[in-house]
Short mmCIF file of N, CA and C in Angstrom, two decimals:
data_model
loop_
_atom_site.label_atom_id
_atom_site.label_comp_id
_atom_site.label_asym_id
_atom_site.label_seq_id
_atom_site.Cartn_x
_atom_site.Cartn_y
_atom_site.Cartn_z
N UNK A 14 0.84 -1.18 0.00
CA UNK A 14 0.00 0.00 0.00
C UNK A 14 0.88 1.23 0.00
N UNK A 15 0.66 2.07 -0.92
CA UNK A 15 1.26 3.49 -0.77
C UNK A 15 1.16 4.26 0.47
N UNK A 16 2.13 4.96 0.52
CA UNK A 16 1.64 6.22 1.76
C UNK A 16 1.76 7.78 1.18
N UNK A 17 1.03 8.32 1.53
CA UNK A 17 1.00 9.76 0.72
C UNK A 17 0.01 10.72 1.65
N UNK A 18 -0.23 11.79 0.59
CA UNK A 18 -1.76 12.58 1.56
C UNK A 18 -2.35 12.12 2.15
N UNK A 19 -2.76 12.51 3.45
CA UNK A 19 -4.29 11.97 3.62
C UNK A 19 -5.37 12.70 3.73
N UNK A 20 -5.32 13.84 3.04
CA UNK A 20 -6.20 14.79 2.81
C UNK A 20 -6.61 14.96 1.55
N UNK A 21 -7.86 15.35 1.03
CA UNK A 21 -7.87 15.88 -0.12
C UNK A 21 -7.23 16.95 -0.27
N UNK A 22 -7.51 18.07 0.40
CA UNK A 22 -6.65 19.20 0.33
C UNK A 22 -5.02 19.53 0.27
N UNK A 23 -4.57 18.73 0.87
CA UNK A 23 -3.42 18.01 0.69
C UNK A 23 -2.82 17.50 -0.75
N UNK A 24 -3.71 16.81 -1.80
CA UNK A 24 -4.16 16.13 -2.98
C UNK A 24 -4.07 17.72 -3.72
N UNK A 25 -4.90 18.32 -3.15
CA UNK A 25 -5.19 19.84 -3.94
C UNK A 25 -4.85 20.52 -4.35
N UNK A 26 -3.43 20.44 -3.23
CA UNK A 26 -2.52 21.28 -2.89
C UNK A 26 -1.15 20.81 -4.02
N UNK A 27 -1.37 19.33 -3.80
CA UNK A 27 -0.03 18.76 -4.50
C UNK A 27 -0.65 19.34 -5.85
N UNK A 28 -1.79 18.57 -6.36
CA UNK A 28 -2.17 18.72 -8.18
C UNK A 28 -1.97 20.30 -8.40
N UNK A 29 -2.07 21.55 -7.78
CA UNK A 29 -2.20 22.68 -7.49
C UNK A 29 -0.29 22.86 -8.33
N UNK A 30 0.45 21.99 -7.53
CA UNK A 30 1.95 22.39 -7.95
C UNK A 30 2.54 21.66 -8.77
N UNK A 31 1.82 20.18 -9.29
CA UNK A 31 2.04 19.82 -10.39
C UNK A 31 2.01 20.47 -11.64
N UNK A 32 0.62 21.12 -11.75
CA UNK A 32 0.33 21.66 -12.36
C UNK A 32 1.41 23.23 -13.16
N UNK A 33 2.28 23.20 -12.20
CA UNK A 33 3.35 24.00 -12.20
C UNK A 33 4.81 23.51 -12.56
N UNK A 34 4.38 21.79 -12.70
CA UNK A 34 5.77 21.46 -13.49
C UNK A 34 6.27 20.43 -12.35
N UNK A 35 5.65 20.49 -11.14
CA UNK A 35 6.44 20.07 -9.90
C UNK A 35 6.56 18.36 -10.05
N UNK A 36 7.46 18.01 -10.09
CA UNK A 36 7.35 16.57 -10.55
C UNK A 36 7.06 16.11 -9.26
N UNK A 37 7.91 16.00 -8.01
CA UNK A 37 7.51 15.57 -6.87
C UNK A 37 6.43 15.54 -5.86
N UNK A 38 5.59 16.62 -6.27
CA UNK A 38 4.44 16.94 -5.68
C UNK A 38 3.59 15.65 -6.90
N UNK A 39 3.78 15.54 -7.99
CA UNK A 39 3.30 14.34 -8.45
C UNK A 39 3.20 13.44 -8.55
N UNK A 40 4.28 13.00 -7.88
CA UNK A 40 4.95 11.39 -7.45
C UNK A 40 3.79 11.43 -6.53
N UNK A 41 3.85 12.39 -5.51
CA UNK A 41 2.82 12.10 -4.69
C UNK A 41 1.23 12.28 -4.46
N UNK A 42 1.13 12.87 -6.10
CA UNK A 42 -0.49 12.75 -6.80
C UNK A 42 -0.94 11.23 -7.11
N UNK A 43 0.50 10.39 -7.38
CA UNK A 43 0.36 8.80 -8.07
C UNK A 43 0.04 8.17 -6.99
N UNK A 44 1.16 8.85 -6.05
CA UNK A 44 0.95 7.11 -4.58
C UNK A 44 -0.50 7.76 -4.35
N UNK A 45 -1.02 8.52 -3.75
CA UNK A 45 -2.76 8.72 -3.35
C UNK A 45 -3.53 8.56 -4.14
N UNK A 46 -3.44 8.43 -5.75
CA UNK A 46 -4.59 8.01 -6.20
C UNK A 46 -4.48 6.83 -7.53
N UNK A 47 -3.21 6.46 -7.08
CA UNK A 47 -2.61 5.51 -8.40
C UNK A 47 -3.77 4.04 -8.14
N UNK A 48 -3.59 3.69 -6.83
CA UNK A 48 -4.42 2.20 -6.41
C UNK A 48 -6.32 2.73 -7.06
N UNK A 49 -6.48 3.64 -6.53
CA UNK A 49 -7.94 3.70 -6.47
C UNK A 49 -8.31 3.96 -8.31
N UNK A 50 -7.76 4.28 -9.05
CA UNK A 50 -7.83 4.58 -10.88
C UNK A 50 -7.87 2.99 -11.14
N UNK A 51 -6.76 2.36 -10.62
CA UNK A 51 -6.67 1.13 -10.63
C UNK A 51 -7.69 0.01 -10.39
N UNK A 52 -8.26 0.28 -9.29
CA UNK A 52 -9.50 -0.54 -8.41
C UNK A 52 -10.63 -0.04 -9.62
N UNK A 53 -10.92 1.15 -9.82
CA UNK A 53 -12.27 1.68 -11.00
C UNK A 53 -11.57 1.06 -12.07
N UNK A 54 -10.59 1.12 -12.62
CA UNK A 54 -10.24 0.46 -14.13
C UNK A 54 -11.04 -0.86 -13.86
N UNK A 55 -10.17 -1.86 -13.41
CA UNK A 55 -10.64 -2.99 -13.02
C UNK A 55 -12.16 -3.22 -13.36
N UNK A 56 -13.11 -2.32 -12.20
CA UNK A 56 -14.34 -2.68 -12.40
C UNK A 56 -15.27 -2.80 -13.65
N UNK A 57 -14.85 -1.61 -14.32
CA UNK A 57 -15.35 -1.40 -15.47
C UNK A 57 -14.27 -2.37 -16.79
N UNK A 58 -13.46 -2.20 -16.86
CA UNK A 58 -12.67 -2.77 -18.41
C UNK A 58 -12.85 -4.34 -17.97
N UNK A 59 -12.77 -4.71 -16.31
CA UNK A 59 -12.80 -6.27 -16.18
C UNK A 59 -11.91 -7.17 -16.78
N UNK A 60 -10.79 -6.21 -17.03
CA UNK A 60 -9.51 -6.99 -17.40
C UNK A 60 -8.24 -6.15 -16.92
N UNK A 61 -7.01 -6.87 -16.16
CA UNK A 61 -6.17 -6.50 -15.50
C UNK A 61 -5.16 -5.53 -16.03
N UNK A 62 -4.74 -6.28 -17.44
CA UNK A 62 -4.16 -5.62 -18.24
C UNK A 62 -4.24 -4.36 -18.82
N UNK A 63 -5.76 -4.60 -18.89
CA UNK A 63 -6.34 -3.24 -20.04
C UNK A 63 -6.31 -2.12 -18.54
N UNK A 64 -6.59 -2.58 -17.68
CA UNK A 64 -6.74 -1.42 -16.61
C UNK A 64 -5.62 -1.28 -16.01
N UNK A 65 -4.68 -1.61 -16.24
CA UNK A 65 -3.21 -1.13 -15.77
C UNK A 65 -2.51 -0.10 -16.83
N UNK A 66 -3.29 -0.57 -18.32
CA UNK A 66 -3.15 0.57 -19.45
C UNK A 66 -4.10 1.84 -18.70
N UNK A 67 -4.99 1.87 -18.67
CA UNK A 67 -5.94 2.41 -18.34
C UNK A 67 -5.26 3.63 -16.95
N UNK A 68 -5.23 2.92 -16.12
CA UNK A 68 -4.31 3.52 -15.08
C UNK A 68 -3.21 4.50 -15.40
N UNK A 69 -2.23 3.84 -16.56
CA UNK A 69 -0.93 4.49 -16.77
C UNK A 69 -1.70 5.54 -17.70
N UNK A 70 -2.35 5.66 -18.57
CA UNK A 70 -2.40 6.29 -19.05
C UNK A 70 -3.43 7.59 -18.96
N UNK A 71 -4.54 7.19 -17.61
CA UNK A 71 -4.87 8.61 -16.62
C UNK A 71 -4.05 9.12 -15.50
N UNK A 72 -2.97 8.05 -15.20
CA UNK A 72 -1.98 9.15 -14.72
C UNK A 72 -1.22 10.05 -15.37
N UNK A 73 -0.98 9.56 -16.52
CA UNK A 73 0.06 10.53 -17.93
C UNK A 73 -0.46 11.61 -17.98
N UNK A 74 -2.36 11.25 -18.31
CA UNK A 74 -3.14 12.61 -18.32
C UNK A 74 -3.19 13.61 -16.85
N UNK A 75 -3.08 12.87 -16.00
CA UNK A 75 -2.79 13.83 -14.64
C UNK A 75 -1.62 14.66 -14.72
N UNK A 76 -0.85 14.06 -15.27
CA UNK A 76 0.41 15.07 -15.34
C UNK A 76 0.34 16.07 -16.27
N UNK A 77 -0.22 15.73 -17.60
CA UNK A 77 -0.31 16.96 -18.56
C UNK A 77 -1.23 17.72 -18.50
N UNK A 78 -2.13 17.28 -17.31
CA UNK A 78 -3.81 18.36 -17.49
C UNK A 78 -3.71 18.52 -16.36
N UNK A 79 -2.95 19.00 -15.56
CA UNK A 79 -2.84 19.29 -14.00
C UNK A 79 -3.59 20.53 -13.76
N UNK A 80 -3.01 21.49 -14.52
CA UNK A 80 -4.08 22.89 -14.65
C UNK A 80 -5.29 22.86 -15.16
N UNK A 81 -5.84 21.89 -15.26
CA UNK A 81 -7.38 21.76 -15.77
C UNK A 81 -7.95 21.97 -13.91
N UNK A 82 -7.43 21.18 -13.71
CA UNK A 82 -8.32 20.77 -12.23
C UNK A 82 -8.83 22.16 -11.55
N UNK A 83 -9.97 22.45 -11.36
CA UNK A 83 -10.20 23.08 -10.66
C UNK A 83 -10.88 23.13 -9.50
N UNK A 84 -10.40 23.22 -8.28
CA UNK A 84 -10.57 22.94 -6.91
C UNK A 84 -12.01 23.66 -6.69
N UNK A 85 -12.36 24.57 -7.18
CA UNK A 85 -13.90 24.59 -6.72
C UNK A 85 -14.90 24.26 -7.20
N UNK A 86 -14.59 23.50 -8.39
CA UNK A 86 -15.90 22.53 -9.07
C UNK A 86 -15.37 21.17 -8.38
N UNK A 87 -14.40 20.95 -7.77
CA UNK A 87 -14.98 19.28 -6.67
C UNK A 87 -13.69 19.02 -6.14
N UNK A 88 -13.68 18.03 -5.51
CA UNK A 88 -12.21 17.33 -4.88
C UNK A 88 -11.52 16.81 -5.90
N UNK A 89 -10.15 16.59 -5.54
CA UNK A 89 -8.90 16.25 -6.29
C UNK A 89 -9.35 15.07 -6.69
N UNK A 90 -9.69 13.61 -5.68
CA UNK A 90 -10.16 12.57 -5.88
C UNK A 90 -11.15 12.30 -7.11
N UNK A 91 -12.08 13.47 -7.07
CA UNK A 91 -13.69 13.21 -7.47
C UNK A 91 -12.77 13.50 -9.31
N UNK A 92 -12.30 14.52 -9.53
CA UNK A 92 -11.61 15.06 -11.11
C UNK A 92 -10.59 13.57 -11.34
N UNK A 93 -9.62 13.21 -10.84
CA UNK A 93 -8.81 11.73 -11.05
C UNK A 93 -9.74 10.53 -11.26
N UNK A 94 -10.64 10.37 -10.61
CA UNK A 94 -11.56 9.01 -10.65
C UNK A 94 -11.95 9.59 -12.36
N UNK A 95 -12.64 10.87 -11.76
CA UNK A 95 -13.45 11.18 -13.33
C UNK A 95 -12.91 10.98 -14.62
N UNK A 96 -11.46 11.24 -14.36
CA UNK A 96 -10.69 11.00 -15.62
C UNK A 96 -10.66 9.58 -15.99
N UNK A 97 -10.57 8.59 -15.06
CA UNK A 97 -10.20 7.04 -15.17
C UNK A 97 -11.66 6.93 -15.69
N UNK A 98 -12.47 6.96 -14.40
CA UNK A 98 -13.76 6.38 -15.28
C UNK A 98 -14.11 6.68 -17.06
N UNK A 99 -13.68 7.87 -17.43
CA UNK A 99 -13.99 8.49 -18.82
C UNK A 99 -12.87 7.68 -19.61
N UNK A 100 -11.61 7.41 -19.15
CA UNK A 100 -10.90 6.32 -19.56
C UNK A 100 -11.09 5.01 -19.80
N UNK A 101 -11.55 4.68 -18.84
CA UNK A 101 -11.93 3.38 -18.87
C UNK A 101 -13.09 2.90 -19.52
N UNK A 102 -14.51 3.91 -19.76
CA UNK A 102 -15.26 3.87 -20.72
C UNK A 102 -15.23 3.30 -22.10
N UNK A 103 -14.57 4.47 -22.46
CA UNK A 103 -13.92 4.62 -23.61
C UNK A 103 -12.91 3.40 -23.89
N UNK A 104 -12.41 2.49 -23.43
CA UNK A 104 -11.55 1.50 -23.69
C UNK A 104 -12.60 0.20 -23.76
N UNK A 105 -13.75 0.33 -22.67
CA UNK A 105 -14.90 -0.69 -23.29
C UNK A 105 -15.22 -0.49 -24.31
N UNK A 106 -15.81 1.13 -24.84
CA UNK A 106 -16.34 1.36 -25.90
C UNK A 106 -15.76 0.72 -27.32
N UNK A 107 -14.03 1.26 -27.16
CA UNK A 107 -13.58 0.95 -28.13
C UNK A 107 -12.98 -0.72 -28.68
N UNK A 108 -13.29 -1.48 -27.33
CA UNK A 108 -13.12 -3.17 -27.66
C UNK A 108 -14.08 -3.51 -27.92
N UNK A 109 -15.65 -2.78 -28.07
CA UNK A 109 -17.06 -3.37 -28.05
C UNK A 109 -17.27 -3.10 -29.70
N UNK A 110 -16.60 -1.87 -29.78
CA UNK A 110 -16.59 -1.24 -31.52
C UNK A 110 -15.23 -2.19 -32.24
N UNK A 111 -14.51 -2.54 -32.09
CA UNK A 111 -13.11 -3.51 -32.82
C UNK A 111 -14.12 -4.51 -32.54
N UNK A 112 -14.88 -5.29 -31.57
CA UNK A 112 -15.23 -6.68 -31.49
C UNK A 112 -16.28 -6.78 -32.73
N UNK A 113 -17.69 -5.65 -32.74
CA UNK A 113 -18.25 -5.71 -33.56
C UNK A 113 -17.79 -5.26 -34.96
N UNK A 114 -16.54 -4.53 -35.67
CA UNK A 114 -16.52 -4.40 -36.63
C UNK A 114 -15.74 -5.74 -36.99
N UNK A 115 -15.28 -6.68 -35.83
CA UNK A 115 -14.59 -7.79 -36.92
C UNK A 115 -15.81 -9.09 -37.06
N UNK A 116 -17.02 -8.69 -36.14
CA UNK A 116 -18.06 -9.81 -36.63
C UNK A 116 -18.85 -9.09 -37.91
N UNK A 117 -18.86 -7.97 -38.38
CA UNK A 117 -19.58 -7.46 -39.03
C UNK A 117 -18.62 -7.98 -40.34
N UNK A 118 -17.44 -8.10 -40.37
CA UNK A 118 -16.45 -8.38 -41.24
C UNK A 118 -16.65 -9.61 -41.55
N UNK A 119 -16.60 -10.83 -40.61
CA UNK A 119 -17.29 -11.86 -40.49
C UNK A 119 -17.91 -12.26 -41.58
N UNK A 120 -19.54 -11.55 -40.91
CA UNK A 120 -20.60 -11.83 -41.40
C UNK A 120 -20.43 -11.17 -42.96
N UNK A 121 -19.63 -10.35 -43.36
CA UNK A 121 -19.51 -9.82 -44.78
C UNK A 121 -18.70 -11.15 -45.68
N UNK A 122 -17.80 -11.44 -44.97
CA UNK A 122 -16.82 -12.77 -45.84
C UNK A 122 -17.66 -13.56 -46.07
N UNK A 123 -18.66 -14.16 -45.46
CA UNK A 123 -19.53 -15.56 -45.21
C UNK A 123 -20.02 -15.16 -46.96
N UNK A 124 -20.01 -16.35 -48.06
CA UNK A 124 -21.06 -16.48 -48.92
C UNK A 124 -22.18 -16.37 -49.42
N UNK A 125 -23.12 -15.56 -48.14
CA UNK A 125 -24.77 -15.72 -48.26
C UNK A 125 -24.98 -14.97 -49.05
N UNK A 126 -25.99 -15.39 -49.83
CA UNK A 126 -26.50 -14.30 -50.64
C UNK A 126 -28.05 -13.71 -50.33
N UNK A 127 -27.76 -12.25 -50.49
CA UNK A 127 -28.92 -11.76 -49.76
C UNK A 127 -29.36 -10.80 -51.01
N UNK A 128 -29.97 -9.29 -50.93
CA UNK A 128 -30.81 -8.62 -51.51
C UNK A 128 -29.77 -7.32 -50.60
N UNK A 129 -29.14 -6.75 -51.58
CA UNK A 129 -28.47 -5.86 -51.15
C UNK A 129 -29.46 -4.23 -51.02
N UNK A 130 -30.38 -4.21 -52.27
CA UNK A 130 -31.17 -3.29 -52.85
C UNK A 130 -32.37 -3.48 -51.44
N UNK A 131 -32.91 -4.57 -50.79
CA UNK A 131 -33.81 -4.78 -50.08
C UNK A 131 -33.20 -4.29 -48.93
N UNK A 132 -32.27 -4.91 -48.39
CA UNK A 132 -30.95 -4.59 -47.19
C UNK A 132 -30.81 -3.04 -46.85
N UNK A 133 -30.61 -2.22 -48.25
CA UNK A 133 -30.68 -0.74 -47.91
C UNK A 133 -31.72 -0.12 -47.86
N UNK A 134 -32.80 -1.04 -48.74
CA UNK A 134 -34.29 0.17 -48.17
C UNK A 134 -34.62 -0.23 -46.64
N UNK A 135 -34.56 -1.27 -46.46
CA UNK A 135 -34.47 -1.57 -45.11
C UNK A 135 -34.42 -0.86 -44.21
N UNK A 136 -32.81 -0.32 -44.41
CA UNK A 136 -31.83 -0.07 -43.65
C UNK A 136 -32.33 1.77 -43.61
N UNK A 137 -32.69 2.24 -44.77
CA UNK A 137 -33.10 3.58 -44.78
C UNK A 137 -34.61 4.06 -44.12
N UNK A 138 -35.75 2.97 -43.95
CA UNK A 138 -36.90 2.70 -43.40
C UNK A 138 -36.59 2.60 -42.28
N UNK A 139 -35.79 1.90 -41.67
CA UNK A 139 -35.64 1.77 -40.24
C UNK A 139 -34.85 3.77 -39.82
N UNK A 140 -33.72 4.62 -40.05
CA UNK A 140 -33.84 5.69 -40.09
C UNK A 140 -34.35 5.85 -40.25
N UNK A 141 -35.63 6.39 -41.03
CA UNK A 141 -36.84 7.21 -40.96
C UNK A 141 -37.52 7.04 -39.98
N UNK A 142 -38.36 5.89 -39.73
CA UNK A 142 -38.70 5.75 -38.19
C UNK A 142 -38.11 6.61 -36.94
N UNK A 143 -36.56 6.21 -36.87
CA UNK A 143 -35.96 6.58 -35.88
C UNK A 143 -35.95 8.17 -35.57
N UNK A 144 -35.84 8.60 -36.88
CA UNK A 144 -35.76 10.14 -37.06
C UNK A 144 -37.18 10.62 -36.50
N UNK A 145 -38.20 9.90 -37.06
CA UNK A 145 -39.56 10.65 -37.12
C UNK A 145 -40.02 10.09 -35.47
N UNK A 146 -39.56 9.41 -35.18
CA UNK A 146 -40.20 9.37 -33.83
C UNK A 146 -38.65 10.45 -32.59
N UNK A 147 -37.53 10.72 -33.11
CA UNK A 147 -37.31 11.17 -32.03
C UNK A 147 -37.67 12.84 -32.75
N UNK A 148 -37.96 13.03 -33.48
CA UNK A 148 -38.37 14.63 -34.09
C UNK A 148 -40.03 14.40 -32.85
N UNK A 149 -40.85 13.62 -32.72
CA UNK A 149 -41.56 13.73 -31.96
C UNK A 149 -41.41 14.31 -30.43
N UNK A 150 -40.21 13.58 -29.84
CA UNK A 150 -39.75 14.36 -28.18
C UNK A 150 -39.82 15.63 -28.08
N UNK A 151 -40.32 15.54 -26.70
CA UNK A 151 -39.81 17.13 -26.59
C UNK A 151 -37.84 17.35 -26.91
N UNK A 152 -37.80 18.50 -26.88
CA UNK A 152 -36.85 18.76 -27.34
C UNK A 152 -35.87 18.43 -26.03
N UNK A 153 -36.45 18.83 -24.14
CA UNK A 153 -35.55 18.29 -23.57
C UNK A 153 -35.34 17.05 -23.35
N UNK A 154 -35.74 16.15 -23.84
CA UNK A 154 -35.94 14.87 -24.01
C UNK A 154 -34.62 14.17 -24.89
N UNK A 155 -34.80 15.00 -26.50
CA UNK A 155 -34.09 14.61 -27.68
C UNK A 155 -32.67 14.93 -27.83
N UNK A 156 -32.72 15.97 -26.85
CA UNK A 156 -31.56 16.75 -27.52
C UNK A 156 -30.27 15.72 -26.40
N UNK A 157 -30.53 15.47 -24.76
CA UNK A 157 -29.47 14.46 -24.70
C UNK A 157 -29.74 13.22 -25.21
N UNK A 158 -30.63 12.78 -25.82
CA UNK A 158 -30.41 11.32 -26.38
C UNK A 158 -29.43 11.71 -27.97
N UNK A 159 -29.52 12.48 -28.40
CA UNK A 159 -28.67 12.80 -29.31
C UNK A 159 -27.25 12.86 -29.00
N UNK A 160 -27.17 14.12 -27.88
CA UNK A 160 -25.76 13.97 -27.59
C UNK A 160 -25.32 12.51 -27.61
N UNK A 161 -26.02 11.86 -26.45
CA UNK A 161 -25.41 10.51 -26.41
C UNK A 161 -25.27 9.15 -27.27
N UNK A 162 -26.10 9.12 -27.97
CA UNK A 162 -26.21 8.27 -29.10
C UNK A 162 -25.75 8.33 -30.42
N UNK A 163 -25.69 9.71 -30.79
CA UNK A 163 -25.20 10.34 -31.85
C UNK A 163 -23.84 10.77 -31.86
N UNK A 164 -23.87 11.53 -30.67
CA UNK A 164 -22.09 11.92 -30.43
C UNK A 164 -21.13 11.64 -29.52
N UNK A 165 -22.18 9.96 -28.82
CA UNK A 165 -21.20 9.35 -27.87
C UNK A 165 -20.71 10.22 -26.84
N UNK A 166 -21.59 10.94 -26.25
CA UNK A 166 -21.06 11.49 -24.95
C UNK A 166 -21.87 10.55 -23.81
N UNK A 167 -21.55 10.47 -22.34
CA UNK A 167 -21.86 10.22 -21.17
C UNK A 167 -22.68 10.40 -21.03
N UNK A 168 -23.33 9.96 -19.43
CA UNK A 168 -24.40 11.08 -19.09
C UNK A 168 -23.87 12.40 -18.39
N UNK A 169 -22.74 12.15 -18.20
CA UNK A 169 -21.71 13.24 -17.07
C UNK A 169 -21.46 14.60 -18.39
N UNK A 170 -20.96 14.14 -19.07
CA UNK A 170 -20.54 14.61 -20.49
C UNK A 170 -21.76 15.81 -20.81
N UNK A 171 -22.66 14.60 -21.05
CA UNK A 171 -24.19 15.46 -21.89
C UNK A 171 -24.45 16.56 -20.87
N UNK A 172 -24.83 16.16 -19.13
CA UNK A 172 -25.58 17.50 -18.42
C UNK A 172 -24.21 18.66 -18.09
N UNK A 173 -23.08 18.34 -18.88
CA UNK A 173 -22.14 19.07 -18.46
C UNK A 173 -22.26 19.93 -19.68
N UNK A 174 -22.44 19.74 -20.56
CA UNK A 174 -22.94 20.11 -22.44
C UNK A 174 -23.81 21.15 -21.83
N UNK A 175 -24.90 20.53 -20.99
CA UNK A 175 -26.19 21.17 -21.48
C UNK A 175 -26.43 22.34 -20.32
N UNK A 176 -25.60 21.84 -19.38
CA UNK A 176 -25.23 22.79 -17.85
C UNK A 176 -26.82 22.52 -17.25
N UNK A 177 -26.96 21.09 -16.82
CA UNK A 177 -28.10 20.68 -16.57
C UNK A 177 -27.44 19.40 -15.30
N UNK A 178 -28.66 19.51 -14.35
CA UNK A 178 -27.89 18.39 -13.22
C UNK A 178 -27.85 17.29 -13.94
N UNK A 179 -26.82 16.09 -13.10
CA UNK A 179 -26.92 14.88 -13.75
C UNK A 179 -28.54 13.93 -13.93
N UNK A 180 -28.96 14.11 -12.45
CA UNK A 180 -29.85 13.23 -12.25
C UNK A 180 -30.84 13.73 -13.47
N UNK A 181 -30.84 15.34 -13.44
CA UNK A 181 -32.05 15.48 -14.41
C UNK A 181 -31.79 14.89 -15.77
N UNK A 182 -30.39 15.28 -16.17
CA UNK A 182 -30.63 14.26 -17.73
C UNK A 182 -30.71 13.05 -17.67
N UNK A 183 -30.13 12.29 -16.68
CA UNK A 183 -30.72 10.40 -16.37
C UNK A 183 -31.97 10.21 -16.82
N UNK A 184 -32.82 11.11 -15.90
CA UNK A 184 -34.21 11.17 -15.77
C UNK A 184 -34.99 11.21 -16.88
N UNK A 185 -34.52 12.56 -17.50
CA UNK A 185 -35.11 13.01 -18.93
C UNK A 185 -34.47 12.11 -19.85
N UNK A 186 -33.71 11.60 -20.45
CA UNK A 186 -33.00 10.44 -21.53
C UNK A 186 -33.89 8.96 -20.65
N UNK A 187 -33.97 8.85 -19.82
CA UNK A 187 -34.83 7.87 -19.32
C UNK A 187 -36.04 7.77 -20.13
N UNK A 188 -36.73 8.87 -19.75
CA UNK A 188 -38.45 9.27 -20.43
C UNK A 188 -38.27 9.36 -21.65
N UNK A 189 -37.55 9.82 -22.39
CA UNK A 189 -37.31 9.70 -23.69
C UNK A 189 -37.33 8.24 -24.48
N UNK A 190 -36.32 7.26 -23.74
CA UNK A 190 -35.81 6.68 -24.46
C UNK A 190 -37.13 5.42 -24.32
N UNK A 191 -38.10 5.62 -23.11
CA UNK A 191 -39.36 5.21 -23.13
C UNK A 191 -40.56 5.61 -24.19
N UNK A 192 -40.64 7.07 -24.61
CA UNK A 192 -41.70 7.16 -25.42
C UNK A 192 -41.14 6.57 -26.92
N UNK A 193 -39.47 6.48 -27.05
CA UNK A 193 -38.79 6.37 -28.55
C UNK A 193 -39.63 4.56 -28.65
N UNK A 194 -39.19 4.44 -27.39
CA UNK A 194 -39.75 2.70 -27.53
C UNK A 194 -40.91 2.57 -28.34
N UNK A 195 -42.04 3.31 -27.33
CA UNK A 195 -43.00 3.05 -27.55
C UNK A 195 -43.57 3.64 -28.85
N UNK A 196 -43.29 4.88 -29.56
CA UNK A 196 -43.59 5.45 -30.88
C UNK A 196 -42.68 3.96 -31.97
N UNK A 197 -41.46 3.43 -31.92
CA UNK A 197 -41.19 2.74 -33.06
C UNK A 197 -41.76 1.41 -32.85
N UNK A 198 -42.33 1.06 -31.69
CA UNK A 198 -42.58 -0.26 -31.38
C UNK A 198 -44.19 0.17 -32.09
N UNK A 199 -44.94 1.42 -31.94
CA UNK A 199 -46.21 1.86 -32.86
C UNK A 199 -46.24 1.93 -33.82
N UNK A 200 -45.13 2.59 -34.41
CA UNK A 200 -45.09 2.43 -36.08
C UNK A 200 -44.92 1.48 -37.04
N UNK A 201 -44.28 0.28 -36.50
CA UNK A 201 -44.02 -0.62 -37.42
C UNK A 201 -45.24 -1.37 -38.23
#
């Protein structure tokens, strides 16, 4: 187990002089929050490896974005986790996107023969739906399911976009993503 701060403020104080180049005050940004990036990697990527990448490489970002942090939008802790977690996201995201583009690859090699001309009206019918039922939402409804679906942001991300609490966009992308159900599950 490391020994380091045991304060946030302490934490605050160090990222405060990192941020200034201080390498040693960063050594001791790593021992206080190197294990715990580590413990969240873990949970989320669910692989040791990938979250030891994961780790090294939101501490790298601790060192080069030290002056981002700003001590009165939250604790030292709460901005480091935030970074890992947004790290570690993003590293599911992007093994979930490589996994499916090599079954989609897959399924393209395989021999079958299908209706390519049928496949795209399909494929353009199903957008229309999608469009015409989320043009239906209210707009606070649509506009974070867009962010998030469309431009791959969070939910942390989106009410930070929209300068809206978290819970409320949960809430509202919640209700949304209930009436989207229920309008394409009507239209078909």
């Amino acid at each position: 187990m490391r020994h380091g701060p045991e304060t946030d403020a302490d934490v605050r104080e160090l990222l405060l002089r990192t941020a200034d180049g201080d390498a040693a005050a960063f050594t001791k940004v790593y021992d206080a929050y190197a294990d715990a990036v580590m413990g969240l990697a873990c949970r989320i990527v669910k692989d040791v490896a990938q979250a030891e990448e994961v780790t090294q490489d939101v501490m790298v970002e601790v060192w080069r974005t030290a002056d981002r942090f700003r001590p009165e939008r939250g604790s030292a802790r709460s901005w480091v986790l935030t970074l890992a977690h947004r790290r570690a996201v993003d590293r599911v995201r992007s093994a979930q996107a490589s996994s499916e583009r090599e079954r989609l690859a897959g399924l393209l090699a395989r021999d079958t023969a299908f209706d390519e001309v049928a496949e795209t009206v399909a494929d353009r019918d199903e957008r229309r739906r999608v469009y015409r039922c989320l043009a239906s939402l209210a707009r606070m409804q649509r506009v974070p399911l867009v962010l998030a679906y469309y431009q791959g942001m969070t939910y942390g991300e989106v009410a930070d976009s929209l300068a809206t609490p978290h819970g409320t966009v949960k809430s509202r992308m919640r209700a949304g993503l209930r009436k989207l159900r229920d309008c394409l599950e009507g239209v078909r």
